[in-house]
Amino acid sequence: MCEGIELYLPEKDIIPASVISFVQSHPDASWFHLVALEKNCALLPGFSPFVICLQEKNTNVSGVICAFLIRSDEQNNLLHSISSIRIYGAPLISPRKETQEEILDKLLHGLSDFASLYTHCIEFWNDKETESLKSVFLSHGFLFSSHLNLIKSIPDKQTIWDSLSTSRRRQIRRASENGSAIREVKSSEEVVQLYHILKNLFANKIKKNIPSLETFINFYSTSKIAGQGVVLVVLIAEKVIGGIICPVLKNKIMYEWYICGQDKEYPKNFPSVMATWAGLVYAADNNIPAFNFLGLGKPETPYGVRDFKLRFSGDVVNFGRYTKTL
């Protein structure tokens, strides 16, 4: 490791208060950064968090990378079950512009040294503009690829409504007229109902695995206590037909993490549309200034999910991703 670089594994190490304070107070910190600091990262199963930080001689923290070792299976031998290292969000660096490139250079050296023990792939899924630091990433062997996202400002409910496409407003009206209702979940039993809809969607259409039911129950329980998120459902006569699971960074941003709806079974109730609308309404009602749709895919590749999300309007950004093969 470079001089001043420290490595912490939250599952076994005590992260210094100075590092936690730096992350929590940093203007670019995200929900994913904060999750990486948790002792028990149950919200992201199969992901083992670690933290790399740069501390100056006077112990001031000047940069932090909150990352995850992603397990490819459930083997107990960590060394042989890691597929990649992923960082959700850019490195958190002290705002002193004259030293940002130097700080990032040291952090990336430390990250590569640690990563070489476990995997051949490091990924940064950026959540902010990093153009000013791009040359440092490239000098460390990272490749940049475009990846779009949609971030929507949340002023008030009426302004959000007016910003929707005509078809979205029509669908929401029709869904309401046909008995659709939206609200927060009231019990873990409703989370179970939502989970079965989500699991069916991923198994039969998206063709990807999702975390276990316990993950979502844990998220529901944690969010109720700590205000770290919310689970919203779409109902007909109290029957769950869709919903959205949203982490929340209080007073800052809300994320669309998982969303689903029984659109074929209830075509006149537009459950997926109503689930997204539920998230936007919740953000407005709780003074959360922004809603992050968490991905529109690669700009050159047709993507139905992108078409769906864009009709809710917002700012399309291309923060991209950095990938390095070791």
Coordinates of C-alpha atoms in Angstrom, one line a residue:
M1 CA 0.0 0.0 0.0
C2 CA 1.1 3.6 -0.7
E3 CA 2.1 5.8 2.2
G4 CA -1.0 7.1 4.0
I5 CA -3.3 4.5 2.5
E6 CA -5.4 2.5 5.0
L7 CA -7.6 -0.5 4.3
Y8 CA -10.7 -1.4 6.4
L9 CA -12.9 -4.4 6.2
P10 CA -16.2 -3.4 7.9
E11 CA -17.0 -7.1 8.7
K12 CA -14.0 -7.3 11.0
D13 CA -12.3 -3.9 11.4
I14 CA -13.3 -0.9 13.3
I15 CA -13.6 2.0 10.9
P16 CA -12.2 5.2 12.5
A17 CA -14.8 7.9 13.4
S18 CA -12.8 10.3 11.2
V19 CA -13.4 8.1 8.1
I20 CA -17.1 7.7 8.9
S21 CA -17.5 11.5 9.5
F22 CA -15.7 12.2 6.2
V23 CA -18.1 10.0 4.2
Q24 CA -21.2 11.1 6.0
S25 CA -20.4 14.8 5.5
H26 CA -19.1 14.6 1.9
P27 CA -21.5 16.3 -0.5
D28 CA -21.1 13.5 -3.1
A29 CA -21.8 10.6 -0.7
S30 CA -24.5 8.2 -1.7
W31 CA -26.6 5.6 0.0
F32 CA -24.2 2.9 -1.4
H33 CA -21.2 4.6 0.2
L34 CA -23.0 4.6 3.6
V35 CA -24.0 0.9 3.2
A36 CA -20.4 0.0 2.6
L37 CA -19.5 1.3 6.1
E38 CA -22.0 -1.0 7.8
K39 CA -20.8 -3.9 9.9
N40 CA -23.3 -6.2 8.4
C41 CA -23.9 -5.5 4.8
A42 CA -27.2 -7.5 4.7
L43 CA -28.8 -5.1 2.3
L44 CA -26.4 -6.3 -0.5
P45 CA -26.0 -10.1 0.0
G46 CA -23.0 -11.6 -1.8
F47 CA -21.3 -8.2 -1.5
S48 CA -18.4 -7.9 1.0
P49 CA -17.6 -4.2 1.6
F50 CA -14.3 -2.7 2.2
V51 CA -13.0 0.9 2.5
I52 CA -9.7 2.4 1.3
C53 CA -8.8 5.8 2.6
L54 CA -6.0 8.3 2.4
Q55 CA -5.0 9.9 5.7
E56 CA -2.5 12.7 5.9
K57 CA 0.2 12.9 8.6
N58 CA -2.1 15.0 10.8
T59 CA -4.7 12.2 10.5
N60 CA -7.1 14.3 8.4
V61 CA -8.9 12.1 5.9
S62 CA -8.5 13.4 2.3
G63 CA -10.0 10.7 0.2
V64 CA -12.1 7.5 0.5
I65 CA -13.2 4.7 -1.8
C66 CA -16.1 2.6 -0.5
A67 CA -16.2 -0.6 -2.5
F68 CA -17.6 -4.1 -2.7
L69 CA -16.1 -7.5 -3.3
I70 CA -18.8 -9.3 -5.4
R71 CA -19.1 -13.0 -4.7
S72 CA -19.8 -15.2 -7.6
D73 CA -21.1 -18.0 -5.4
E74 CA -21.7 -18.9 -1.8
Q75 CA -18.3 -20.5 -1.2
N76 CA -16.8 -19.9 2.2
N77 CA -13.4 -19.4 0.6
L78 CA -13.5 -15.7 -0.2
L79 CA -10.4 -15.8 -2.4
H80 CA -11.9 -18.2 -4.8
S81 CA -15.4 -16.8 -5.0
I82 CA -14.9 -13.2 -6.1
S83 CA -15.9 -12.2 -9.6
S84 CA -15.1 -8.5 -9.5
I85 CA -14.8 -5.4 -7.3
R86 CA -17.4 -2.7 -7.8
I87 CA -17.6 0.9 -6.6
Y88 CA -21.1 2.4 -6.7
G89 CA -20.3 6.1 -7.1
A90 CA -17.1 8.0 -7.7
P91 CA -14.3 8.2 -5.1
L92 CA -15.0 10.8 -2.3
I93 CA -12.2 13.3 -2.4
S94 CA -11.4 16.4 -0.4
P95 CA -12.8 19.4 -2.2
R96 CA -9.3 21.1 -2.4
K97 CA -9.0 21.2 -6.2
E98 CA -5.2 21.6 -6.2
T99 CA -4.7 18.1 -4.7
Q100 CA -7.6 16.1 -6.1
E101 CA -5.6 14.3 -8.8
E102 CA -2.8 13.5 -6.4
I103 CA -5.3 12.1 -3.9
L104 CA -7.1 10.0 -6.5
D105 CA -3.7 8.7 -7.8
K106 CA -2.8 7.3 -4.3
L107 CA -6.3 5.8 -3.8
L108 CA -6.2 4.0 -7.1
H109 CA -2.8 2.6 -6.3
G110 CA -4.1 1.3 -3.0
L111 CA -7.2 -0.1 -4.7
S112 CA -5.2 -2.0 -7.4
D113 CA -2.8 -3.4 -4.9
F114 CA -5.7 -4.9 -2.8
A115 CA -7.7 -6.0 -5.8
S116 CA -4.9 -7.9 -7.3
L117 CA -5.2 -10.4 -4.4
Y118 CA -8.8 -11.2 -5.2
T119 CA -9.9 -10.5 -8.8
H120 CA -9.1 -9.4 -12.3
C121 CA -11.8 -6.7 -12.7
I122 CA -12.5 -3.4 -11.0
E123 CA -15.6 -1.3 -11.9
F124 CA -16.5 2.2 -11.0
W125 CA -20.2 2.9 -11.6
N126 CA -20.1 6.7 -11.5
D127 CA -22.9 8.8 -10.0
K128 CA -21.3 12.2 -10.8
E129 CA -19.3 13.9 -13.4
T130 CA -15.6 12.9 -13.3
E131 CA -14.2 14.5 -16.4
S132 CA -11.7 16.6 -14.5
L133 CA -10.2 13.3 -13.1
K134 CA -10.5 11.2 -16.2
S135 CA -6.8 11.4 -17.0
V136 CA -5.9 9.9 -13.6
F137 CA -8.2 6.9 -14.2
L138 CA -6.8 6.4 -17.7
S139 CA -3.2 6.5 -16.4
H140 CA -4.1 3.6 -14.1
G141 CA -5.3 1.5 -16.9
F142 CA -9.0 2.1 -16.6
L143 CA -11.2 2.3 -19.7
F144 CA -14.2 4.7 -19.8
S145 CA -17.5 3.6 -21.3
S146 CA -20.7 5.6 -21.7
H147 CA -23.6 4.7 -19.5
L148 CA -26.7 6.8 -19.2
N149 CA -28.8 7.7 -16.2
L150 CA -32.0 9.7 -15.5
I151 CA -32.1 12.1 -12.5
K152 CA -35.3 14.0 -11.9
S153 CA -35.6 17.1 -9.7
I154 CA -38.5 16.9 -7.3
P155 CA -40.1 20.3 -6.6
D156 CA -43.7 19.7 -5.7
K157 CA -46.4 17.2 -6.7
Q158 CA -48.1 19.4 -9.2
T159 CA -44.9 20.3 -11.0
I160 CA -44.0 16.6 -11.2
W161 CA -47.4 15.8 -12.6
D162 CA -47.1 18.6 -15.3
S163 CA -43.7 17.2 -16.3
L164 CA -45.0 13.7 -17.2
S165 CA -45.7 12.8 -20.7
T166 CA -49.3 13.0 -21.8
S167 CA -49.5 9.2 -22.0
R168 CA -48.2 8.8 -18.5
R169 CA -50.7 11.2 -17.0
R170 CA -53.5 9.4 -18.9
Q171 CA -52.4 6.0 -17.6
I172 CA -52.2 7.2 -14.0
R173 CA -55.7 8.7 -14.3
R174 CA -57.1 5.4 -15.8
A175 CA -55.4 3.3 -13.2
S176 CA -56.9 5.4 -10.4
E177 CA -60.3 5.2 -12.0
N178 CA -60.0 1.4 -12.2
G179 CA -59.3 1.1 -8.5
S180 CA -55.5 1.3 -8.2
A181 CA -54.1 2.7 -5.0
I182 CA -50.6 3.5 -3.8
R183 CA -49.1 3.6 -0.3
E184 CA -46.3 2.4 1.9
V185 CA -46.3 -1.3 2.9
K186 CA -47.9 -2.0 6.2
S187 CA -46.4 -5.3 7.0
S188 CA -43.7 -7.8 6.1
E189 CA -46.5 -10.0 4.6
E190 CA -47.0 -7.3 1.9
V191 CA -43.2 -7.3 1.3
V192 CA -43.5 -11.0 0.7
Q193 CA -46.3 -10.5 -1.9
L194 CA -44.2 -7.9 -3.7
Y195 CA -41.1 -10.1 -3.6
H196 CA -43.0 -12.9 -5.4
I197 CA -44.0 -10.5 -8.2
L198 CA -40.4 -9.2 -8.5
K199 CA -38.9 -12.7 -8.5
N200 CA -41.2 -13.9 -11.2
L201 CA -40.4 -10.8 -13.3
F202 CA -36.6 -11.4 -13.0
A203 CA -36.8 -15.1 -13.6
N204 CA -39.1 -15.1 -16.7
K205 CA -38.3 -11.8 -18.4
I206 CA -35.1 -10.1 -17.2
K207 CA -33.4 -13.5 -16.8
K208 CA -31.3 -12.4 -13.7
N209 CA -31.2 -13.4 -10.1
I210 CA -32.3 -11.1 -7.3
P211 CA -31.4 -11.1 -3.6
S212 CA -33.2 -13.4 -1.2
L213 CA -36.5 -12.5 0.4
E214 CA -34.6 -11.9 3.7
T215 CA -32.8 -9.0 2.0
F216 CA -36.0 -7.2 1.3
I217 CA -37.5 -8.0 4.7
N218 CA -34.3 -6.6 6.2
F219 CA -34.5 -3.5 4.1
Y220 CA -38.1 -2.9 5.1
S221 CA -37.3 -3.3 8.8
T222 CA -34.1 -1.2 8.6
S223 CA -35.8 1.6 6.6
K224 CA -38.6 1.8 9.1
I225 CA -36.2 2.4 12.0
A226 CA -33.4 4.4 10.4
G227 CA -35.3 6.1 7.6
Q228 CA -32.9 4.7 5.0
G229 CA -35.6 3.9 2.5
V230 CA -39.2 3.0 1.8
V231 CA -41.1 0.1 0.2
L232 CA -44.2 1.3 -1.7
V233 CA -46.9 -0.9 -3.2
V234 CA -49.6 -0.7 -5.8
L235 CA -52.9 -2.3 -4.8
I236 CA -56.4 -3.3 -6.0
A237 CA -58.7 -3.9 -3.1
E238 CA -55.7 -4.4 -0.8
K239 CA -54.1 -7.0 -3.1
V240 CA -50.5 -6.1 -4.0
I241 CA -50.1 -6.0 -7.8
G242 CA -46.8 -4.1 -8.0
G243 CA -44.4 -1.8 -6.1
I244 CA -41.1 -0.1 -5.8
I245 CA -38.2 -0.5 -3.3
C246 CA -36.4 2.8 -2.8
P247 CA -33.3 3.5 -0.7
V248 CA -33.3 7.1 0.5
L249 CA -30.5 9.5 1.5
K250 CA -32.4 11.8 3.8
N251 CA -32.9 15.4 2.5
K252 CA -30.8 14.5 -0.6
I253 CA -32.0 11.8 -3.0
M254 CA -34.2 8.8 -3.5
Y255 CA -33.2 5.8 -5.6
E256 CA -35.3 3.4 -7.8
W257 CA -33.6 0.2 -6.7
Y258 CA -36.2 -2.5 -7.6
I259 CA -39.6 -2.0 -9.3
C260 CA -42.2 -4.5 -10.6
G261 CA -45.8 -4.8 -11.6
Q262 CA -48.2 -7.4 -12.9
D263 CA -48.8 -5.4 -16.1
K264 CA -50.1 -8.3 -18.2
E265 CA -52.5 -9.5 -15.5
Y266 CA -53.8 -6.0 -14.8
P267 CA -53.4 -4.0 -18.0
K268 CA -56.0 -1.4 -17.1
N269 CA -54.3 -0.6 -13.8
F270 CA -50.7 0.0 -15.1
P271 CA -49.0 -1.2 -12.0
S272 CA -45.4 -0.5 -13.1
V273 CA -46.4 3.1 -14.0
M274 CA -48.2 3.5 -10.7
A275 CA -45.2 2.1 -8.8
T276 CA -42.9 4.7 -10.3
W277 CA -45.5 7.4 -9.7
A278 CA -45.7 6.3 -6.1
G279 CA -41.9 6.9 -5.7
L280 CA -42.1 10.4 -7.2
V281 CA -45.1 11.3 -5.0
Y282 CA -43.3 10.0 -1.9
A283 CA -40.2 12.1 -2.7
A284 CA -42.4 15.2 -3.1
D285 CA -44.3 14.6 0.1
N286 CA -41.1 14.0 2.1
N287 CA -39.1 17.0 0.7
I288 CA -36.5 14.8 -1.1
P289 CA -35.1 17.0 -3.8
A290 CA -34.1 14.4 -6.4
F291 CA -35.1 11.0 -7.7
N292 CA -32.4 8.7 -9.3
F293 CA -33.7 6.1 -11.7
L294 CA -30.5 4.1 -11.5
G295 CA -29.7 3.5 -15.1
L296 CA -30.8 4.0 -18.7
G297 CA -28.2 1.6 -20.3
K298 CA -25.7 2.2 -23.0
P299 CA -26.6 5.1 -25.4
E300 CA -25.9 3.1 -28.5
T301 CA -28.0 0.1 -27.4
P302 CA -31.8 0.0 -27.7
Y303 CA -33.3 -0.4 -24.3
G304 CA -37.0 -0.7 -23.5
V305 CA -36.4 0.2 -19.8
R306 CA -35.0 3.5 -21.0
D307 CA -38.0 4.3 -23.1
F308 CA -40.3 3.5 -20.1
K309 CA -38.3 5.8 -17.7
L310 CA -37.9 8.7 -20.1
R311 CA -41.7 9.3 -20.2
F312 CA -41.4 10.4 -16.5
S313 CA -39.0 13.1 -17.7
G314 CA -35.8 14.3 -16.0
D315 CA -32.2 15.1 -16.8
V316 CA -30.4 12.5 -18.9
V317 CA -26.7 12.3 -17.7
N318 CA -23.8 10.2 -19.0
F319 CA -21.5 9.8 -16.0
G320 CA -20.3 6.5 -17.5
R321 CA -18.2 3.8 -16.0
Y322 CA -14.5 3.0 -15.5
T323 CA -13.4 -0.6 -15.9
K324 CA -9.9 -2.1 -15.4
T325 CA -8.7 -5.6 -16.1
L326 CA -5.8 -6.6 -13.9

